C-alpha positions as CSV (number, residue, x, y, z in Angstrom):
1,X,110.8,37.1,111.5
2,X,113.6,37.8,109.7
3,X,113.7,37.4,106.0
4,X,114.8,33.5,104.8
5,X,118.6,33.5,103.6
6,X,118.4,34.4,100.1
7,X,121.0,32.3,97.5
8,X,122.8,35.5,97.7
9,X,123.6,37.2,101.2
10,X,121.9,40.6,101.2
11,X,124.9,41.0,103.7
12,X,127.1,40.8,100.9
13,X,125.2,42.3,98.3
14,X,125.7,46.4,98.9
15,X,123.9,48.6,96.7
16,X,127.1,48.8,94.1
17,X,127.7,45.2,94.1
18,X,123.9,44.7,93.2
19,X,125.0,47.4,90.3
20,X,127.9,45.8,89.5
21,X,125.8,41.9,89.1
22,X,123.8,43.7,86.8
23,X,126.0,45.2,84.5
24,X,126.9,41.6,83.7
25,X,123.7,41.2,82.3
26,X,122.4,44.4,81.2
27,X,124.1,47.2,79.3
28,X,123.7,50.8,80.3
29,X,120.3,52.0,82.1
30,X,122.6,53.1,85.4
31,X,119.7,55.1,86.9
32,X,117.2,51.9,86.5
33,X,119.7,49.4,88.4
34,X,120.6,52.3,91.4
35,X,116.7,52.4,91.9
36,X,116.8,48.8,92.3
37,X,119.4,48.1,94.1
38,X,118.4,51.0,97.2
39,X,115.0,49.5,97.1
40,X,117.0,45.8,97.7
41,X,119.3,47.3,100.5
42,X,116.9,49.1,101.9
43,X,114.6,45.9,102.5
44,X,117.6,44.5,104.2
45,X,118.2,47.8,106.4
46,X,114.3,47.1,107.3
47,X,115.3,43.8,108.7
48,X,117.9,45.2,111.2
49,X,116.1,48.6,112.5
50,X,114.0,47.8,116.2
51,X,110.7,45.7,115.4
52,X,108.3,48.7,116.8
53,X,109.3,50.3,113.6
54,X,110.2,47.5,111.2
55,X,106.3,47.8,110.4
56,X,106.2,51.0,109.9
57,X,108.8,51.2,106.9
58,X,107.3,50.3,103.3
59,X,108.9,49.7,99.9
60,X,109.2,52.6,97.8
61,X,107.7,51.2,95.0
62,X,109.4,51.9,91.5
63,X,107.6,53.0,87.8
64,X,110.2,52.1,85.2
65,X,109.8,54.5,81.9
66,X,111.4,53.1,78.5
67,X,110.8,51.6,75.1
68,X,110.2,47.8,74.9
69,X,113.9,45.8,74.7
70,X,115.9,47.9,76.7
71,X,115.9,45.7,80.1
72,X,113.1,46.6,82.2
73,X,111.7,43.3,82.8
74,X,115.3,41.6,82.8
75,X,116.7,44.1,85.6
76,X,113.6,43.0,87.9
77,X,114.1,39.4,86.9
78,X,117.8,39.3,87.5
79,X,117.7,41.5,90.9
80,X,115.3,38.8,92.3
81,X,117.6,35.9,91.1
82,X,120.4,37.1,92.9
83,X,118.7,37.7,96.0
84,X,116.1,34.8,96.1
85,X,113.4,36.5,96.3
86,X,109.6,35.7,95.1
87,X,109.2,36.8,91.5
88,X,106.5,37.4,89.3
89,X,106.0,39.4,86.5
90,X,102.1,39.8,84.9
91,X,100.7,42.3,82.6
92,X,98.4,44.8,83.8
93,X,96.7,44.8,80.5
94,X,95.4,41.3,81.2
95,X,93.3,42.3,84.4
96,X,90.2,43.6,84.0
97,X,87.7,45.8,86.7
98,X,85.9,43.5,89.0
99,X,82.6,43.2,87.5
100,X,84.3,42.4,84.4
101,X,85.0,39.0,83.0
102,X,88.9,38.7,82.9
103,X,91.4,37.8,85.7
104,X,91.1,40.0,88.9
105,X,94.0,41.9,90.4
106,X,94.3,39.8,93.7
107,X,95.2,36.9,91.3
108,X,98.7,38.2,91.2
109,X,99.4,37.9,95.0
110,X,97.9,33.9,95.0
111,X,100.7,33.6,92.1
112,X,103.4,35.0,94.2
113,X,102.1,33.5,97.0
114,X,102.7,30.1,95.1
115,X,105.9,31.1,93.8
116,X,107.1,31.6,97.5
117,X,106.0,27.9,98.4
118,X,107.2,26.5,95.7
119,X,110.7,27.9,96.2
120,X,110.8,27.0,100.3
121,X,109.4,23.4,99.2
122,X,112.2,23.3,96.5
123,X,115.0,24.0,99.4
124,X,112.8,21.5,101.9
125,X,113.5,19.0,99.1
126,X,117.4,19.4,98.9
127,X,117.6,19.5,102.6
128,X,116.2,15.8,102.7
129,X,116.9,14.6,99.3
130,X,120.2,12.5,100.4
131,X,117.9,10.5,103.1
132,X,114.9,10.3,100.5
133,X,117.6,9.0,98.7
134,X,118.7,6.5,101.2
135,X,115.0,5.3,101.8
136,X,114.0,4.8,98.0
137,X,117.2,2.7,97.3
138,X,115.9,0.3,100.6
139,X,112.3,0.4,99.3
140,X,113.8,-0.9,95.3
141,X,116.5,-3.4,97.6
142,X,113.1,-4.8,98.7
143,X,112.0,-5.6,95.5
144,X,115.4,-7.0,94.1
145,X,115.5,-8.8,97.2
146,X,112.6,-9.6,99.4
147,X,113.7,-9.8,103.4
148,X,113.9,-13.4,104.6
149,X,111.2,-14.4,107.2
150,X,112.1,-17.2,110.1
151,X,114.0,-18.3,112.8
152,X,117.3,-16.0,112.8
153,X,117.9,-17.1,116.5
154,X,119.7,-20.4,115.1
155,X,123.2,-20.8,113.9
156,X,121.7,-21.7,110.8
157,X,119.2,-18.4,110.9
158,X,122.4,-15.8,111.5
159,X,124.3,-17.4,108.9
160,X,121.1,-17.1,106.4
161,X,121.1,-13.2,107.8
162,X,124.8,-12.7,107.2
163,X,124.3,-13.6,103.4
164,X,121.6,-11.9,102.9
165,X,123.1,-8.6,104.4
166,X,126.5,-9.2,102.1
167,X,124.2,-9.9,99.6
168,X,121.9,-6.7,99.8
169,X,125.0,-4.5,99.9
170,X,126.4,-5.9,96.9
171,X,123.2,-5.3,95.5
172,X,123.0,-1.4,96.7
173,X,126.3,-1.0,95.1
174,X,125.6,-1.8,91.8
175,X,122.4,0.4,91.9
176,X,124.4,3.1,92.8
177,X,126.8,2.3,90.2
178,X,123.9,2.7,87.6
179,X,122.9,-1.4,87.3
180,X,119.5,-2.6,86.8
181,X,119.3,0.5,84.2
182,X,116.6,-2.0,82.0
183,X,115.1,-3.9,84.9
184,X,111.7,-3.4,85.3
185,X,109.6,-4.1,88.6
186,X,105.8,-3.4,89.1
187,X,104.8,-0.9,92.2
188,X,101.8,1.1,93.1
189,X,101.1,4.3,92.6
190,X,98.9,7.1,93.2
191,X,96.1,7.6,90.9
192,X,94.3,10.9,90.1
193,X,90.5,11.2,91.3
194,X,88.4,10.4,88.9
195,X,87.3,14.4,88.6
196,X,91.0,15.2,87.1
197,X,90.0,14.4,83.7
198,X,86.4,16.4,83.3
199,X,88.4,19.2,84.9
200,X,91.2,18.8,82.7
201,X,89.5,18.1,79.5
202,X,87.2,21.5,79.7
203,X,90.2,23.8,80.5
204,X,88.5,25.2,83.1
205,X,90.3,28.5,85.3
206,X,92.2,28.6,88.5
207,X,88.7,28.1,90.6
208,X,88.0,24.8,88.6
209,X,92.0,23.7,89.3
210,X,91.6,24.6,93.3
211,X,88.2,22.5,93.0
212,X,89.7,19.8,91.5
213,X,92.3,19.9,94.2
214,X,89.8,20.3,97.1
215,X,88.0,17.1,95.6
216,X,91.1,15.0,95.3
217,X,91.9,15.7,99.1
218,X,88.5,14.7,100.2
219,X,88.0,11.4,98.1
220,X,89.8,8.4,99.2
221,X,93.4,7.8,98.1
222,X,93.5,5.4,94.9
223,X,96.8,3.6,93.9
224,X,97.1,1.8,91.0
225,X,100.3,-0.9,89.1
226,X,102.4,0.3,87.0
227,X,105.5,-1.3,85.6
228,X,108.5,0.6,85.7
229,X,112.3,0.7,85.4
230,X,114.9,0.9,88.5
231,X,115.6,4.1,87.9
232,X,112.0,5.0,87.2
233,X,110.9,3.4,90.5
234,X,114.0,4.9,92.5
235,X,113.0,8.2,91.1
236,X,109.5,7.9,92.4
237,X,110.4,6.5,95.5
238,X,112.3,9.3,96.3
239,X,109.9,11.6,95.9
240,X,107.3,10.2,98.1
241,X,110.1,9.6,100.9
242,X,110.9,13.5,100.1
243,X,107.2,14.6,100.9
244,X,107.0,12.2,104.1
245,X,110.1,14.2,105.8
246,X,109.0,17.5,104.7
247,X,106.7,19.4,106.8
248,X,103.8,20.8,104.5
249,X,102.5,23.0,107.2
250,X,105.8,24.5,107.6
251,X,106.6,24.9,104.3
252,X,103.5,26.7,103.5
253,X,104.4,29.5,106.5
254,X,107.7,29.8,105.5
255,X,106.5,30.5,101.5
256,X,104.1,33.1,102.4
257,X,106.8,35.0,104.5
258,X,108.9,34.8,101.6
259,X,106.2,36.5,99.2
260,X,105.2,39.1,102.1
261,X,108.7,40.1,103.1
262,X,110.6,39.6,99.8
263,X,108.6,39.3,97.0
264,X,108.8,41.1,94.0
265,X,106.1,41.8,91.4
266,X,106.9,43.3,88.3
267,X,104.0,44.8,86.6
268,X,104.4,45.3,83.0
269,X,102.5,47.3,80.4
270,X,101.6,49.8,83.5
271,X,100.7,52.3,80.9
272,X,97.9,50.0,78.9
273,X,95.5,50.6,82.1
274,X,95.3,54.7,81.3
275,X,92.0,55.5,79.5
276,X,91.8,57.6,76.8
277,X,89.6,60.8,77.1
278,X,86.5,58.6,75.8
279,X,84.2,57.5,77.9
280,X,82.9,54.3,76.4
281,X,84.2,51.3,74.9
282,X,87.0,49.2,76.5
283,X,88.6,52.2,78.2
284,X,85.9,52.1,81.3
285,X,87.2,49.3,82.9
286,X,90.7,50.4,82.7
287,X,90.7,53.3,85.6
288,X,88.6,50.7,87.1
289,X,91.7,47.6,87.1
290,X,93.8,51.3,88.7
291,X,91.6,51.3,91.6
292,X,91.4,47.7,92.1
293,X,95.1,47.9,91.8
294,X,95.8,50.2,94.5
295,X,95.0,48.5,98.0
296,X,97.0,45.9,96.9
297,X,99.7,48.1,96.1
298,X,98.9,50.5,99.3
299,X,99.0,47.3,101.3
300,X,96.1,44.5,101.9
301,X,95.3,41.1,103.1
302,X,94.7,38.7,100.1
303,X,92.7,36.0,101.2
304,X,95.0,32.5,99.3
305,X,94.1,28.8,99.4
306,X,97.2,28.8,101.6
307,X,96.1,31.5,104.1
308,X,96.1,35.4,104.3
309,X,99.2,37.2,102.5
310,X,99.8,40.4,103.5
311,X,101.1,42.9,100.5
312,X,102.5,45.7,102.8
313,X,106.1,45.3,102.4
314,X,106.0,43.2,98.8
315,X,107.7,45.5,96.4
316,X,105.9,46.6,93.5
317,X,107.7,47.3,90.2
318,X,105.7,48.8,87.6
319,X,106.8,49.3,83.9
320,X,105.8,51.0,80.7
321,X,106.3,52.7,77.4
322,X,104.4,55.2,78.1
323,X,103.7,56.3,74.5
324,X,101.6,59.4,74.0
325,X,101.3,59.0,78.4
326,X,103.0,60.0,80.9
327,X,103.0,58.2,84.9
328,X,101.0,61.8,85.4
329,X,97.8,60.4,83.7
330,X,97.6,57.4,86.4
331,X,94.8,58.2,88.7
332,X,96.8,60.1,91.7
333,X,96.4,57.8,94.3
334,X,98.1,55.2,92.3
335,X,100.9,57.7,91.5
336,X,101.8,58.2,94.8
337,X,102.1,54.6,96.1
338,X,105.0,54.8,93.1
339,X,107.6,57.7,94.3
340,X,110.8,56.3,92.5
341,X,110.2,56.9,88.4
342,X,113.4,56.3,86.4
343,X,113.7,56.1,82.7
344,X,115.4,54.2,80.6
345,X,117.0,55.2,77.7
346,X,117.0,53.8,73.8
347,X,119.4,52.0,73.2
348,X,122.3,53.5,71.3
349,X,124.7,51.9,68.4
350,X,127.5,51.5,71.0
351,X,125.0,50.3,73.4
352,X,124.0,47.3,70.6
353,X,127.9,46.6,70.2
354,X,128.2,46.2,73.6
355,X,125.0,43.6,73.9
356,X,126.4,41.4,71.3
357,X,129.7,40.1,73.3
358,X,129.9,41.7,76.8
359,X,127.1,40.0,79.1
360,X,127.6,37.1,80.4
361,X,124.6,35.6,77.9
362,X,125.4,37.8,75.2
363,X,124.3,36.8,71.6
364,X,127.0,36.1,69.8
365,X,128.1,33.5,72.9
366,X,124.9,31.8,72.6
367,X,125.3,31.1,68.9
368,X,128.9,30.3,69.0
369,X,128.0,27.5,71.8
370,X,124.8,26.6,69.7
371,X,126.9,25.8,66.5
372,X,129.5,24.0,68.3
373,X,127.3,21.3,68.9
374,X,127.6,20.4,65.3
375,X,131.4,20.8,65.2
376,X,131.6,24.3,63.7
377,X,133.5,27.1,64.9
378,X,131.8,30.8,64.6
379,X,133.9,33.7,65.2
380,X,132.7,37.6,64.6
381,X,135.3,40.3,63.7
382,X,135.3,43.0,65.3
383,X,133.8,44.8,62.2
384,X,131.3,42.6,61.9
385,X,130.3,43.6,65.3
386,X,130.2,47.3,64.0
387,X,128.0,46.4,61.0
388,X,125.3,44.3,62.9
389,X,125.3,47.3,66.1
390,X,124.9,49.4,62.9
391,X,121.9,47.8,61.4
392,X,120.0,47.2,64.8
393,X,120.4,50.9,65.7
394,X,119.6,52.0,61.6
395,X,116.1,49.5,61.5
396,X,114.9,50.6,65.4
397,X,115.3,54.2,64.1
398,X,113.2,53.5,60.4
399,X,111.2,51.0,61.9
400,X,109.6,50.1,65.2
401,X,112.1,50.7,68.0
402,X,112.2,47.1,70.2
403,X,115.4,47.4,71.6
404,X,117.8,44.9,71.8
405,X,115.4,42.5,70.4
406,X,116.0,43.4,67.0
407,X,119.2,42.0,67.5
408,X,117.7,38.4,67.7
409,X,115.8,39.0,64.4
410,X,119.2,40.3,62.6
411,X,121.1,37.4,63.9
412,X,118.8,34.9,62.7
413,X,118.6,35.8,59.6
414,X,122.7,36.3,59.2
415,X,122.7,32.8,60.5
416,X,120.1,31.1,58.9
417,X,122.0,29.4,56.1
418,X,125.1,28.6,58.4
419,X,122.1,27.0,60.6
420,X,120.4,24.9,58.2
421,X,123.5,23.5,56.8
422,X,125.1,22.8,60.0
423,X,125.3,19.3,60.6
424,X,127.3,18.9,56.9
425,X,129.5,21.6,58.1
426,X,130.8,19.7,61.0
427,X,134.9,20.7,61.9
428,X,134.2,23.8,59.8
429,X,136.0,27.2,61.0
430,X,133.2,30.2,59.7
431,X,134.2,34.0,60.2
432,X,131.6,36.3,60.4
433,X,133.2,39.4,58.9
434,X,131.7,43.3,58.2
435,X,131.3,41.9,54.5
436,X,129.2,39.0,55.0
437,X,127.0,41.0,57.2
438,X,126.6,43.8,54.7
439,X,126.1,41.6,51.9
440,X,123.3,39.5,54.0
441,X,121.7,42.6,55.2
442,X,121.8,45.5,52.8
443,X,119.4,44.6,50.4
444,X,116.8,43.9,53.2
445,X,117.5,46.7,55.5
446,X,117.2,49.1,52.7
447,X,114.1,47.8,51.7
448,X,111.8,50.0,54.4
449,X,108.8,48.2,53.4
450,X,111.0,44.3,53.8
451,X,112.5,44.9,56.4
452,X,109.2,45.6,58.4
453,X,108.1,42.5,57.8
454,X,111.5,40.5,57.6
455,X,113.5,42.2,60.7
């Protein structure tokens, strides 16, 4: 079975094109972009080789090494988005060795399966949306104009049926044009099982939630009456009709197939499960997490409530800062499952300058759009961009290096007064210059102790 068609067909995404699309959002880091582009293209290639060899070609998993805020997570997230692959981001530090209290590593596969099924369900619902909408309209019209009963064979009955049909069509047009927005009707909706409140109150974990779902299916369905507006009723009926039109079993099969063949799991903070030379304390379980992770990455079958999920062809991208540690400190078996290693560089002043304006979601563009909602026009001079980039680079060197996230803290401090007073500045044009930036940030940035807390 071939991969489900992604949002952007992989036929149109050779490695160079993937890198171009990543360049729209992420500045620099060419080596990392090239590595993930090749990995994704190899998936496309694997689907087109003879079937007897297809299962032998496994993903070449990747380790990204670099400080926080340089684009590791963003590269993986954008890659999944452009290819339509189910994507899951996890932190390695939240897992514990089997036998310790905490999440087991297999839960990441269960979560990926959920993501694949949710994606398949969303697409299936979209395909039947028009039919569901028409069926929902009919149900609402039955409330507005109940279907007549009686003898339709007589001449009077036929005339009455024609009048009813004409009136129903008029009501349909009114409904489609947004009429009856304030009119309320009483409808029956599904009521949650009695146990739902108990489980929700105690806030139990994933197993309890699955138990609640299982009990809900075992108990007879209950209905309750609610008084809602016509648009609310239409939305509820459309959801119910769409659920009737889709094949849940087919959706689950499709979702698991997507997860198995196209899933991407981004494991952040992989360096946090490298133990120290000490053999006591919390380090006891760190190597155990690596050993629990090993079979998942090597290729295993994980049991989920949707059925077994094979991990052989899931792409794993691990990342970490590796301060004082190195990938070779991981257990040898796990190192071998991540054959591709790329280093991401700390951001330079020029990188910060480009990040401010170049990406599609550039920070300056975001602030301009936010203030436009208040009627305020915001502009940054080239000198201001230069000053902002300089402050970000200097602060990352002198305090903690948090990468591009430093720009968010600087911009919030710079525009704090403008954002606060924006409702009273409607129609005003505000230009941020280099002097504005230096006047607002110089004193804070020069006081190292203060900048640690504010910037």
